[in-house]
Coordinates of N, CA and C in Angstrom, one line a residue:
G1 N -42.9 -70.2 -58.8 CA -43.9 -70.5 -57.5 C -43.4 -69.0 -56.8
N2 N -44.2 -68.8 -55.4 CA -43.7 -67.9 -54.7 C -42.4 -68.1 -54.0
K3 N -41.6 -67.4 -53.9 CA -40.2 -67.4 -53.2 C -40.3 -66.4 -51.9
F4 N -39.9 -67.2 -50.9 CA -39.7 -66.5 -49.4 C -38.3 -65.7 -49.7
V5 N -38.6 -64.5 -49.5 CA -37.4 -63.5 -49.6 C -36.8 -62.8 -48.5
G6 N -38.1 -63.0 -47.4 CA -37.4 -62.6 -46.1 C -38.5 -62.2 -44.9
S7 N -38.1 -61.9 -43.8 CA -39.1 -61.4 -42.6 C -38.5 -60.3 -42.1
Q8 N -39.4 -59.3 -41.6 CA -39.1 -58.2 -40.8 C -39.8 -58.5 -39.3
A9 N -39.0 -58.3 -38.3 CA -39.5 -58.4 -36.8 C -39.6 -57.2 -36.0
Y10 N -40.5 -57.0 -35.6 CA -41.0 -55.4 -34.9 C -40.6 -56.0 -33.4
L11 N -39.4 -55.7 -32.4 CA -39.4 -55.9 -31.1 C -39.5 -54.7 -30.2
H12 N -40.2 -54.4 -29.4 CA -40.2 -53.4 -28.5 C -39.7 -54.2 -27.1
N13 N -39.2 -53.3 -26.5 CA -38.6 -53.2 -25.2 C -40.0 -52.5 -24.4
V14 N -40.9 -53.6 -23.5 CA -42.0 -52.7 -22.8 C -41.2 -52.5 -21.4
T15 N -40.2 -52.7 -21.0 CA -40.3 -53.1 -19.6 C -40.3 -51.1 -19.0
E16 N -39.9 -50.8 -19.2 CA -39.9 -49.2 -19.1 C -41.2 -49.0 -19.2
M17 N -41.5 -49.0 -20.2 CA -43.2 -48.8 -20.2 C -44.2 -49.3 -19.1
V18 N -43.8 -50.4 -18.9 CA -44.4 -51.3 -17.7 C -44.1 -50.7 -16.7
N19 N -42.1 -50.5 -16.4 CA -41.9 -49.8 -15.0 C -42.5 -48.2 -14.8
S20 N -42.6 -47.5 -16.2 CA -43.5 -46.5 -15.7 C -44.9 -46.2 -15.3
Q21 N -45.6 -47.5 -15.7 CA -47.1 -47.6 -15.0 C -47.0 -48.0 -13.7
K22 N -46.0 -48.7 -13.5 CA -46.1 -49.1 -12.1 C -45.9 -47.8 -10.9
I23 N -45.2 -47.2 -11.7 CA -44.8 -45.8 -10.7 C -45.7 -44.6 -10.6
I24 N -46.5 -44.6 -11.9 CA -47.5 -43.9 -11.7 C -48.7 -44.3 -11.1
K25 N -48.9 -45.8 -10.8 CA -49.8 -46.3 -10.0 C -49.6 -46.4 -8.6
E26 N -48.3 -46.6 -8.4 CA -47.8 -46.0 -6.9 C -48.2 -45.2 -6.1
K27 N -47.7 -43.8 -7.0 CA -47.7 -42.3 -7.2 C -48.9 -42.3 -6.7
S28 N -50.0 -42.3 -7.5 CA -51.6 -42.2 -7.7 C -51.9 -42.6 -6.3
L29 N -51.7 -44.0 -5.8 CA -51.9 -44.8 -4.5 C -51.3 -44.0 -3.1
L30 N -50.0 -43.4 -3.7 CA -49.5 -42.7 -2.3 C -50.2 -41.3 -2.2
Q31 N -50.8 -40.6 -2.9 CA -51.1 -39.5 -3.2 C -52.8 -39.7 -2.4
D32 N -53.6 -40.9 -3.1 CA -54.7 -41.3 -2.4 C -54.4 -41.4 -0.7
L33 N -53.5 -42.2 -0.4 CA -53.2 -42.4 0.8 C -52.7 -40.8 1.9
I34 N -52.3 -40.0 1.0 CA -51.6 -38.7 1.7 C -53.0 -38.0 1.7
M35 N -53.8 -38.0 0.5 CA -55.2 -37.2 0.8 C -56.1 -37.9 1.9
R36 N -56.2 -39.1 1.9 CA -56.8 -39.7 3.3 C -56.4 -39.2 4.6
I37 N -54.8 -39.3 4.9 CA -54.6 -39.1 6.1 C -54.9 -37.6 6.6
S38 N -54.8 -36.3 5.4 CA -54.9 -35.4 5.5 C -56.1 -34.9 5.9
T39 N -57.0 -35.5 5.3 CA -58.4 -35.4 5.7 C -58.8 -35.6 6.8
K40 N -58.1 -36.5 7.4 CA -58.6 -36.9 8.8 C -58.0 -36.1 10.2
Y41 N -57.0 -35.0 9.5 CA -56.5 -34.1 10.6 C -57.4 -32.9 10.8
I42 N -58.0 -32.5 9.2 CA -59.1 -31.5 9.3 C -60.4 -31.6 10.2
N43 N -60.6 -30.5 11.1 CA -61.4 -30.6 12.2 C -61.7 -31.8 12.7
F44 N -60.5 -32.4 13.6 CA -60.8 -33.3 14.4 C -60.7 -33.0 15.8
P45 N -61.4 -33.7 16.8 CA -61.3 -33.1 18.0 C -60.0 -34.0 18.4
E46 N -59.4 -33.2 19.6 CA -58.2 -33.2 19.9 C -57.9 -34.4 20.3
D47 N -59.0 -34.9 21.1 CA -59.2 -36.0 22.2 C -58.6 -37.3 21.4
K48 N -58.7 -37.1 20.1 CA -58.2 -38.5 19.0 C -57.0 -38.2 18.6
L49 N -56.3 -37.5 19.0 CA -55.3 -37.1 18.2 C -54.3 -38.3 18.1
E50 N -54.1 -39.2 19.3 CA -52.9 -40.5 19.8 C -53.5 -41.5 18.4
Q51 N -54.8 -41.5 18.9 CA -55.6 -42.9 17.9 C -55.3 -42.3 16.4
T52 N -55.7 -41.3 16.1 CA -55.7 -40.7 14.6 C -53.9 -41.0 14.1
V53 N -53.1 -40.2 14.9 CA -51.5 -40.5 14.7 C -51.4 -42.2 13.9
I54 N -51.4 -42.5 15.2 CA -51.5 -44.2 14.9 C -51.9 -44.8 14.1
E55 N -53.1 -44.4 13.6 CA -53.9 -45.2 12.4 C -53.3 -44.6 11.0
S56 N -52.5 -43.5 11.4 CA -52.1 -43.0 9.8 C -50.4 -43.1 9.7
L57 N -50.1 -43.9 11.0 CA -48.6 -44.7 11.0 C -49.0 -45.9 10.2
R58 N -49.9 -47.0 11.1 CA -50.1 -48.0 10.2 C -50.6 -48.0 8.9
D59 N -51.1 -47.1 8.4 CA -51.6 -46.9 7.2 C -50.2 -46.8 6.3
I60 N -49.3 -45.7 6.4 CA -48.1 -45.5 5.9 C -47.2 -46.9 6.1
A61 N -47.0 -47.4 7.0 CA -46.2 -48.8 7.3 C -47.4 -49.9 6.2
N62 N -48.3 -50.2 6.3 CA -48.8 -50.8 5.1 C -48.6 -50.4 4.1
F63 N -48.5 -49.7 3.3 CA -48.4 -48.8 1.9 C -46.9 -49.3 1.8
V64 N -45.8 -49.2 2.7 CA -44.4 -49.4 2.6 C -43.9 -50.6 3.0
N65 N -44.9 -51.7 3.7 CA -44.8 -53.2 3.8 C -43.7 -52.9 5.3
A66 N -43.9 -52.4 5.8 CA -43.0 -52.0 7.2 C -44.1 -52.6 8.0
D67 N -43.0 -53.2 9.2 CA -43.6 -54.2 10.3 C -44.2 -52.9 11.5
R68 N -43.0 -52.1 11.5 CA -43.3 -50.9 12.9 C -42.9 -49.7 12.2
A69 N -43.9 -48.8 12.8 CA -43.6 -47.2 12.3 C -43.8 -46.4 13.9
Y70 N -43.1 -45.3 13.9 CA -43.3 -44.9 14.9 C -42.7 -43.0 14.6
I71 N -42.9 -42.7 15.4 CA -42.6 -41.0 15.7 C -41.8 -40.5 16.6
F72 N -40.3 -40.3 16.7 CA -39.5 -39.6 17.8 C -39.7 -38.0 18.2
E73 N -39.9 -37.5 18.8 CA -39.8 -36.1 19.2 C -38.4 -35.7 19.7
Y74 N -37.8 -34.8 19.0 CA -36.6 -34.2 19.3 C -36.4 -32.9 20.5
H75 N -36.0 -33.3 21.3 CA -35.4 -32.4 22.4 C -34.3 -32.1 22.6
V76 N -34.1 -30.9 21.4 CA -32.7 -30.5 21.4 C -32.0 -29.7 22.7
D77 N -32.5 -29.3 23.3 CA -32.4 -28.2 24.2 C -31.7 -29.3 25.5
K78 N -32.3 -30.2 25.5 CA -32.3 -31.4 26.9 C -31.5 -32.4 26.4
G79 N -31.0 -32.2 24.9 CA -30.2 -33.8 24.3 C -30.5 -35.0 24.3
Y80 N -31.8 -35.2 23.9 CA -32.4 -36.3 23.7 C -33.4 -36.4 22.6
C81 N -34.1 -37.0 22.4 CA -35.3 -37.8 21.5 C -36.1 -38.6 22.1
E82 N -37.6 -38.6 22.2 CA -38.3 -40.0 22.7 C -39.3 -40.1 21.9
Y83 N -39.9 -41.3 22.4 CA -40.8 -41.7 21.3 C -42.1 -41.0 21.8
A84 N -42.9 -40.9 20.9 CA -43.9 -40.0 21.1 C -45.0 -40.9 20.8
Y85 N -45.1 -41.9 19.3 CA -46.0 -42.7 19.1 C -45.2 -43.7 18.6
E86 N -46.4 -44.6 18.5 CA -45.8 -46.3 17.9 C -46.9 -47.1 17.4
W87 N -46.7 -47.5 16.1 CA -47.5 -48.5 15.5 C -46.6 -50.0 15.5
V88 N -47.2 -51.3 15.5 CA -46.3 -52.3 15.3 C -47.6 -53.5 14.8
E89 N -46.8 -54.1 14.0 CA -47.5 -55.5 13.5 C -48.3 -56.4 14.7
P90 N -49.4 -56.8 14.7 CA -49.6 -57.7 15.6 C -48.8 -58.8 16.4
D91 N -48.1 -59.0 15.6 CA -46.6 -60.0 16.2 C -45.4 -59.5 16.2
I92 N -45.4 -58.3 16.7 CA -44.1 -57.4 16.7 C -44.2 -57.1 18.1
T93 N -43.0 -56.9 18.5 CA -43.5 -56.7 20.0 C -43.1 -54.9 20.1
P94 N -43.9 -54.5 20.7 CA -43.7 -52.9 20.7 C -42.2 -52.2 21.8
Q95 N -41.7 -51.2 21.0 CA -40.6 -50.9 22.0 C -40.4 -49.6 22.8
M96 N -41.6 -49.0 22.3 CA -41.8 -47.6 22.9 C -41.9 -47.5 24.8
N97 N -42.0 -48.9 25.2 CA -42.3 -48.9 26.6 C -40.5 -49.4 27.2
L98 N -40.0 -49.9 26.4 CA -38.8 -50.7 26.5 C -37.6 -49.5 27.0
Y99 N -37.5 -48.5 25.6 CA -36.9 -47.5 26.3 C -37.7 -46.1 25.5
K100 N -37.8 -45.4 26.3 CA -38.7 -43.9 25.9 C -37.5 -43.1 25.1
R101 N -36.2 -42.7 25.6 CA -35.3 -41.8 25.4 C -34.3 -42.3 24.6
I102 N -33.7 -41.8 23.8 CA -32.4 -41.9 23.0 C -31.7 -40.3 22.9
N103 N -30.6 -40.5 23.8 CA -29.7 -39.8 23.9 C -29.1 -39.2 22.8
L104 N -29.1 -37.8 22.3 CA -28.2 -37.3 21.0 C -27.0 -37.7 20.8
D105 N -26.2 -37.6 21.9 CA -24.8 -37.6 22.0 C -24.6 -39.5 21.3
D106 N -25.6 -40.2 21.4 CA -25.4 -41.7 21.1 C -26.0 -42.1 19.3
M107 N -26.2 -40.8 18.8 CA -26.7 -41.0 17.5 C -26.3 -39.5 16.8
P108 N -25.1 -39.2 16.8 CA -24.9 -38.1 16.0 C -24.9 -38.2 14.2
Y109 N -24.4 -39.4 14.2 CA -24.8 -39.1 12.6 C -26.4 -39.0 12.2
W110 N -27.4 -39.8 12.9 CA -28.5 -39.8 12.7 C -29.4 -38.2 12.9
F111 N -28.6 -37.5 14.0 CA -29.2 -36.4 14.5 C -28.9 -35.2 13.2
N112 N -27.4 -35.4 12.6 CA -27.4 -34.4 11.8 C -27.3 -34.7 10.6
K113 N -27.6 -36.1 10.1 CA -28.4 -36.0 9.0 C -30.1 -35.7 8.7
H114 N -30.9 -35.5 10.1 CA -32.2 -34.8 10.2 C -31.9 -33.7 10.4
K115 N -30.9 -32.8 11.1 CA -30.7 -31.4 11.0 C -30.8 -31.1 9.6
N116 N -29.9 -32.0 8.6 CA -29.8 -31.2 7.4 C -30.6 -31.6 6.4
K117 N -32.1 -31.9 7.0 CA -33.2 -32.6 6.4 C -33.2 -33.8 5.4
E118 N -32.2 -34.5 5.7 CA -32.0 -35.6 5.1 C -32.3 -37.2 6.0
I119 N -32.8 -38.1 4.9 CA -33.2 -39.4 5.4 C -32.5 -40.3 5.6
V120 N -32.6 -40.9 6.8 CA -31.1 -42.3 6.8 C -32.2 -43.0 6.8
I121 N -31.3 -43.9 5.9 CA -32.0 -45.5 5.2 C -30.6 -46.5 5.3
V122 N -31.2 -47.5 6.4 CA -30.7 -48.4 6.8 C -30.5 -49.7 6.0
E123 N -30.0 -50.2 5.0 CA -30.4 -51.3 4.0 C -29.8 -52.6 4.9
D124 N -28.5 -52.4 5.8 CA -27.9 -53.3 6.2 C -27.5 -53.1 7.6
V125 N -28.1 -53.6 8.5 CA -28.1 -53.2 10.2 C -26.6 -53.2 10.7
Q126 N -26.1 -54.0 10.0 CA -24.7 -54.6 10.8 C -23.6 -53.4 10.0
K127 N -24.2 -52.5 9.1 CA -23.1 -51.4 8.8 C -23.2 -50.4 9.8
V128 N -24.4 -50.0 10.6 CA -24.6 -48.9 11.7 C -23.4 -49.3 12.0
E129 N -22.7 -47.9 12.3 CA -21.7 -47.5 13.4 C -21.5 -46.8 14.4
E130 N -22.9 -46.4 14.8 CA -23.0 -46.1 16.1 C -23.7 -47.4 17.0
E131 N -22.5 -47.6 18.1 CA -22.7 -48.6 19.2 C -24.1 -48.7 19.5
N132 N -24.2 -47.8 20.1 CA -25.6 -47.5 21.0 C -26.9 -48.0 20.0
I133 N -27.1 -47.1 19.0 CA -27.9 -47.3 17.7 C -28.1 -48.8 17.6
L134 N -26.8 -49.2 17.4 CA -26.7 -50.8 16.4 C -27.4 -51.8 17.9
K135 N -26.9 -51.6 19.0 CA -27.3 -52.6 19.9 C -29.1 -52.2 19.8
L136 N -29.6 -51.5 19.6 CA -31.0 -51.3 19.9 C -31.7 -51.8 18.7
L137 N -31.2 -51.9 17.5 CA -31.8 -52.4 16.1 C -31.5 -53.7 15.9
V138 N -30.4 -54.2 16.6 CA -30.0 -56.0 16.7 C -30.8 -56.6 17.8
T139 N -31.0 -55.7 19.0 CA -32.1 -56.7 20.3 C -33.6 -56.4 19.7
D140 N -33.9 -55.4 18.7 CA -35.2 -55.5 18.4 C -35.3 -56.4 16.8
G141 N -34.3 -56.9 16.0 CA -34.6 -57.8 15.2 C -35.2 -57.2 13.8
I142 N -34.2 -55.8 13.9 CA -34.7 -55.0 12.7 C -33.8 -55.4 11.5
K143 N -34.4 -55.5 10.5 CA -33.5 -55.9 9.1 C -32.5 -54.7 8.3
G144 N -33.7 -53.5 8.4 CA -34.0 -52.7 7.9 C -35.0 -51.1 8.2
L145 N -34.0 -50.3 7.9 CA -35.2 -49.1 8.2 C -34.9 -47.8 7.2
I146 N -35.6 -46.9 7.8 CA -36.0 -45.8 7.0 C -36.5 -44.8 8.1
T147 N -35.7 -43.5 8.4 CA -36.0 -42.3 9.1 C -35.9 -41.0 8.4
I148 N -37.5 -40.2 8.7 CA -37.2 -39.1 7.8 C -37.8 -38.2 9.0
P149 N -37.1 -37.0 8.6 CA -36.8 -35.9 9.5 C -38.0 -35.3 9.5
I150 N -38.9 -34.7 10.6 CA -39.9 -33.7 10.5 C -39.8 -32.6 11.3
S151 N -40.0 -31.4 10.5 CA -40.0 -29.9 10.7 C -40.4 -29.2 10.5
D152 N -40.7 -28.2 11.8 CA -41.9 -27.0 11.6 C -41.1 -25.7 11.4
E153 N -41.9 -24.9 10.2 CA -41.0 -24.4 9.6 C -39.5 -24.8 9.4
N154 N -38.5 -23.9 10.1 CA -37.2 -24.6 10.0 C -36.3 -25.4 11.4
K155 N -37.4 -25.4 12.1 CA -37.2 -26.4 13.3 C -37.1 -27.5 13.2
L156 N -36.1 -28.3 13.3 CA -36.2 -29.8 13.6 C -37.2 -30.3 14.7
V157 N -38.4 -30.8 14.8 CA -38.9 -31.0 15.7 C -39.0 -32.8 15.9
G158 N -38.9 -33.9 15.0 CA -38.6 -35.2 15.4 C -38.3 -35.7 13.8
F159 N -38.7 -37.0 13.9 CA -38.5 -38.0 13.0 C -39.5 -39.1 12.8
V160 N -40.0 -39.5 11.8 CA -40.6 -40.5 11.5 C -40.1 -42.0 11.0
G161 N -40.4 -43.1 11.8 CA -39.6 -44.3 11.5 C -40.2 -45.4 10.6
F162 N -39.8 -46.2 9.9 CA -40.1 -47.5 9.6 C -39.1 -48.5 9.5
D163 N -39.8 -49.9 10.2 CA -38.6 -50.6 10.7 C -39.1 -52.1 9.7
L164 N -38.3 -52.6 9.2 CA -38.7 -54.0 8.5 C -38.1 -55.0 9.3
I165 N -38.8 -55.7 9.5 CA -38.5 -56.8 10.8 C -38.5 -58.3 10.2
K166 N -39.9 -58.3 9.3 CA -39.9 -60.2 9.1 C -39.3 -60.1 7.9
S167 N -39.4 -58.9 6.8 CA -39.1 -59.1 5.3 C -37.2 -59.0 5.1

């Protein structure tokens, strides 16, 4: 009769392939988002600037699952940065009117990172060493955040930030 001699199995780890497909899809979605946002700024009326910036903040915040998004402008010569724009989820308290300015002396770590065109990522608020910044973050109920410097040519003009509050 027929004897069973053996079998061969071909197992492939598809995790890497699935992950790279996810990355490609996210990159593509991000490129679409950037294109949509960029297009908004071509030939738009100046009186719509604030509304357009806030909509852009909302779109990016939704993309990265943030609960608050904002832009601060640096006034290095005057020694502070201040809120320029803010978008928040409907159930999140806006911070823009609670404190408009932050002294650069209160945020040397962030300011130096931004000057060096580096992103600040806070995954655990309790590890923030600058006391005044820590107070603001804890008061706001922020669990994590990311801030990205904004430069014009080589001049640091501000930063955009995204806060995770609920997640």
